[in-house]
PDB file of C-alpha atoms in Angstrom:
ATOM      1  CA  MET A   1       2.417 -23.285 -19.313  1.00  0.00           C
ATOM      2  CA  VAL A   2       2.531 -25.933 -22.002  1.00  0.00           C
ATOM      3  CA  ASP A   3       5.407 -25.410 -24.414  1.00  0.00           C
ATOM      4  CA  GLN A   4       4.311 -25.810 -27.996  1.00  0.00           C
ATOM      5  CA  GLY A   5       6.904 -26.081 -30.707  1.00  0.00           C
ATOM      6  CA  TRP A   6       6.888 -24.253 -34.015  1.00  0.00           C
ATOM      7  CA  ASP A   7       5.366 -27.207 -35.849  1.00  0.00           C
ATOM      8  CA  GLU A   8       2.553 -27.873 -33.379  1.00  0.00           C
ATOM      9  CA  ILE A   9       0.472 -24.802 -34.248  1.00  0.00           C
ATOM     10  CA  LEU A  10      -1.633 -25.291 -37.354  1.00  0.00           C
ATOM     11  CA  GLY A  11      -2.566 -22.525 -39.768  1.00  0.00           C
ATOM     12  CA  ARG A  12      -0.244 -19.879 -38.334  1.00  0.00           C
ATOM     13  CA  GLN A  13       2.789 -20.341 -40.581  1.00  0.00           C
ATOM     14  CA  PHE A  14       3.104 -16.630 -41.424  1.00  0.00           C
ATOM     15  CA  GLN A  15       2.996 -15.544 -37.779  1.00  0.00           C
ATOM     16  CA  LEU A  16       5.373 -18.318 -36.733  1.00  0.00           C
ATOM     17  CA  ALA A  17       7.820 -17.328 -39.477  1.00  0.00           C
ATOM     18  CA  ARG A  18       7.838 -13.709 -38.255  1.00  0.00           C
ATOM     19  CA  LEU A  19       8.399 -14.810 -34.667  1.00  0.00           C
ATOM     20  CA  ARG A  20      11.187 -17.134 -35.786  1.00  0.00           C
ATOM     21  CA  GLN A  21      12.832 -14.202 -37.638  1.00  0.00           C
ATOM     22  CA  VAL A  22      12.877 -12.133 -34.468  1.00  0.00           C
ATOM     23  CA  VAL A  23      14.304 -15.008 -32.378  1.00  0.00           C
ATOM     24  CA  ASP A  24      16.927 -15.835 -35.018  1.00  0.00           C
ATOM     25  CA  GLY A  25      17.815 -12.158 -35.341  1.00  0.00           C
ATOM     26  CA  ALA A  26      18.334 -11.913 -31.579  1.00  0.00           C
ATOM     27  CA  ARG A  27      20.694 -14.888 -31.744  1.00  0.00           C
ATOM     28  CA  GLN A  28      22.728 -12.885 -34.265  1.00  0.00           C
ATOM     29  CA  GLY A  29      22.750  -9.808 -32.025  1.00  0.00           C
ATOM     30  CA  ASN A  30      19.969  -7.895 -33.782  1.00  0.00           C
ATOM     31  CA  GLY A  31      17.080  -6.320 -31.928  1.00  0.00           C
ATOM     32  CA  GLY A  32      13.508  -6.650 -33.044  1.00  0.00           C
ATOM     33  CA  SER A  33       9.951  -6.354 -31.894  1.00  0.00           C
ATOM     34  CA  LEU A  34       6.484  -7.407 -32.918  1.00  0.00           C
ATOM     35  CA  VAL A  35       3.002  -6.493 -31.801  1.00  0.00           C
ATOM     36  CA  VAL A  36       0.838  -9.547 -31.240  1.00  0.00           C
ATOM     37  CA  HIS A  37      -2.834  -8.633 -31.022  1.00  0.00           C
ATOM     38  CA  GLY A  38      -6.205 -10.199 -31.578  1.00  0.00           C
ATOM     39  CA  GLU A  39      -9.426 -11.211 -29.976  1.00  0.00           C
ATOM     40  CA  PRO A  40      -9.351 -13.445 -26.896  1.00  0.00           C
ATOM     41  CA  GLY A  41      -8.862 -17.110 -27.736  1.00  0.00           C
ATOM     42  CA  VAL A  42      -7.288 -16.748 -31.200  1.00  0.00           C
ATOM     43  CA  GLY A  43      -3.929 -18.207 -30.146  1.00  0.00           C
ATOM     44  CA  LYS A  44      -1.722 -15.243 -29.220  1.00  0.00           C
ATOM     45  CA  THR A  45      -0.368 -16.993 -26.146  1.00  0.00           C
ATOM     46  CA  ALA A  46       0.292 -20.216 -28.078  1.00  0.00           C
ATOM     47  CA  LEU A  47       2.349 -18.242 -30.619  1.00  0.00           C
ATOM     48  CA  LEU A  48       4.364 -16.530 -27.906  1.00  0.00           C
ATOM     49  CA  ASN A  49       4.876 -19.798 -26.029  1.00  0.00           C
ATOM     50  CA  ALA A  50       6.272 -21.367 -29.205  1.00  0.00           C
ATOM     51  CA  ALA A  51       8.731 -18.494 -29.559  1.00  0.00           C
ATOM     52  CA  ALA A  52       9.673 -18.670 -25.873  1.00  0.00           C
ATOM     53  CA  ALA A  53      10.284 -22.421 -26.096  1.00  0.00           C
ATOM     54  CA  ASP A  54      12.714 -21.789 -28.959  1.00  0.00           C
ATOM     55  CA  ALA A  55      14.441 -18.819 -27.328  1.00  0.00           C
ATOM     56  CA  THR A  56      16.874 -20.815 -25.207  1.00  0.00           C
ATOM     57  CA  GLY A  57      19.840 -18.915 -23.840  1.00  0.00           C
ATOM     58  CA  PHE A  58      17.933 -15.647 -23.497  1.00  0.00           C
ATOM     59  CA  GLN A  59      16.589 -13.861 -20.462  1.00  0.00           C
ATOM     60  CA  MET A  60      12.833 -13.937 -21.012  1.00  0.00           C
ATOM     61  CA  LEU A  61      10.823 -10.942 -19.824  1.00  0.00           C
ATOM     62  CA  THR A  62       7.034 -11.105 -19.827  1.00  0.00           C
ATOM     63  CA  VAL A  63       4.239  -8.895 -18.631  1.00  0.00           C
ATOM     64  CA  SER A  64       0.460  -9.100 -18.509  1.00  0.00           C
ATOM     65  CA  GLY A  65      -1.741  -6.073 -18.878  1.00  0.00           C
ATOM     66  CA  VAL A  66      -4.124  -5.309 -16.056  1.00  0.00           C
ATOM     67  CA  GLU A  67      -6.992  -2.976 -16.924  1.00  0.00           C
ATOM     68  CA  SER A  68      -7.076  -1.460 -13.436  1.00  0.00           C
ATOM     69  CA  GLU A  69      -3.497  -0.235 -13.978  1.00  0.00           C
ATOM     70  CA  SER A  70      -4.141   1.295 -17.407  1.00  0.00           C
ATOM     71  CA  ASP A  71      -3.993   4.826 -15.992  1.00  0.00           C
ATOM     72  CA  LEU A  72      -0.470   4.339 -14.597  1.00  0.00           C
ATOM     73  CA  PRO A  73       2.018   5.839 -17.069  1.00  0.00           C
ATOM     74  CA  PHE A  74       4.453   3.153 -18.223  1.00  0.00           C
ATOM     75  CA  GLY A  75       3.170   0.772 -15.519  1.00  0.00           C
ATOM     76  CA  ALA A  76       3.394  -2.306 -17.741  1.00  0.00           C
ATOM     77  CA  LEU A  77       6.807  -1.247 -19.073  1.00  0.00           C
ATOM     78  CA  THR A  78       8.124  -0.812 -15.527  1.00  0.00           C
ATOM     79  CA  SER A  79       6.787  -4.256 -14.573  1.00  0.00           C
ATOM     80  CA  LEU A  80       8.337  -5.762 -17.692  1.00  0.00           C
ATOM     81  CA  LEU A  81      11.766  -4.269 -17.088  1.00  0.00           C
ATOM     82  CA  ARG A  82      11.954  -4.701 -13.298  1.00  0.00           C
ATOM     83  CA  PRO A  83      13.879  -8.025 -13.563  1.00  0.00           C
ATOM     84  CA  ALA A  84      16.379  -6.372 -15.937  1.00  0.00           C
ATOM     85  CA  PHE A  85      17.213  -3.523 -13.545  1.00  0.00           C
ATOM     86  CA  THR A  86      19.980  -5.722 -12.088  1.00  0.00           C
ATOM     87  CA  GLN A  87      21.662  -5.698 -15.529  1.00  0.00           C
ATOM     88  CA  LEU A  88      21.848  -1.908 -15.911  1.00  0.00           C
ATOM     89  CA  ASP A  89      25.599  -1.895 -15.239  1.00  0.00           C
ATOM     90  CA  HIS A  90      26.098  -3.402 -18.703  1.00  0.00           C
ATOM     91  CA  LEU A  91      24.684  -0.300 -20.440  1.00  0.00           C
ATOM     92  CA  PRO A  92      26.624   2.856 -21.289  1.00  0.00           C
ATOM     93  CA  GLU A  93      26.105   5.623 -18.702  1.00  0.00           C
ATOM     94  CA  GLY A  94      23.694   7.662 -20.839  1.00  0.00           C
ATOM     95  CA  GLN A  95      21.294   4.778 -21.371  1.00  0.00           C
ATOM     96  CA  ARG A  96      21.824   3.455 -17.828  1.00  0.00           C
ATOM     97  CA  SER A  97      20.651   6.693 -16.222  1.00  0.00           C
ATOM     98  CA  LEU A  98      17.584   6.803 -18.492  1.00  0.00           C
ATOM     99  CA  CYS A  99      16.584   3.215 -17.806  1.00  0.00           C
ATOM    100  CA  ALA A 100      17.233   3.202 -14.069  1.00  0.00           C
ATOM    101  CA  PRO A 101      14.146   3.339 -11.884  1.00  0.00           C
ATOM    102  CA  PRO A 102      13.479   6.812 -10.459  1.00  0.00           C
ATOM    103  CA  SER A 103      15.094   7.503  -7.126  1.00  0.00           C
ATOM    104  CA  ALA A 104      13.683   9.791  -4.477  1.00  0.00           C
ATOM    105  CA  SER A 105      17.201  10.885  -3.551  1.00  0.00           C
ATOM    106  CA  GLY A 106      18.512  11.398  -7.089  1.00  0.00           C
ATOM    107  CA  PRO A 107      18.130  14.492  -9.230  1.00  0.00           C
ATOM    108  CA  ALA A 108      15.211  14.753 -11.599  1.00  0.00           C
ATOM    109  CA  ARG A 109      16.210  13.913 -15.156  1.00  0.00           C
ATOM    110  CA  ARG A 110      14.771  14.660 -18.535  1.00  0.00           C
ATOM    111  CA  SER A 111      14.276  11.691 -20.802  1.00  0.00           C
ATOM    112  CA  ASN A 112      15.740  11.506 -24.276  1.00  0.00           C
ATOM    113  CA  VAL A 113      13.482   9.050 -26.106  1.00  0.00           C
ATOM    114  CA  TRP A 114      16.065   8.365 -28.841  1.00  0.00           C
ATOM    115  CA  LEU A 115      18.804   7.532 -26.370  1.00  0.00           C
ATOM    116  CA  ALA A 116      16.436   5.369 -24.344  1.00  0.00           C
ATOM    117  CA  ALA A 117      15.388   3.478 -27.477  1.00  0.00           C
ATOM    118  CA  GLN A 118      19.014   2.569 -28.152  1.00  0.00           C
ATOM    119  CA  ALA A 119      19.331   0.979 -24.723  1.00  0.00           C
TER     120      ALA A 119
END
């Protein structure tokens, strides 16, 4: 992966500014999200690499979609969060139990989407 800085991507000032807002907000303790979409080859990865290069001091989680896994419910989300499962002890119990991977030995649980979103 070649790290490109904010100033090395031409013609994408609006997108770079939005990404910078999310990174700066995270530094201040605020959550945020963006959807980055477009046709292949338009520079989505370059934009994300610029943000990742600037996001020092964070745990970076990434995931790639695989069409053959598109029928697996939450497959990409599970892959994305797998490295963070070791950090579940830092969440309050309600969110921890919702975010923990399912266990064959544990009781079935009903998800509360609003509580999970706060995690």
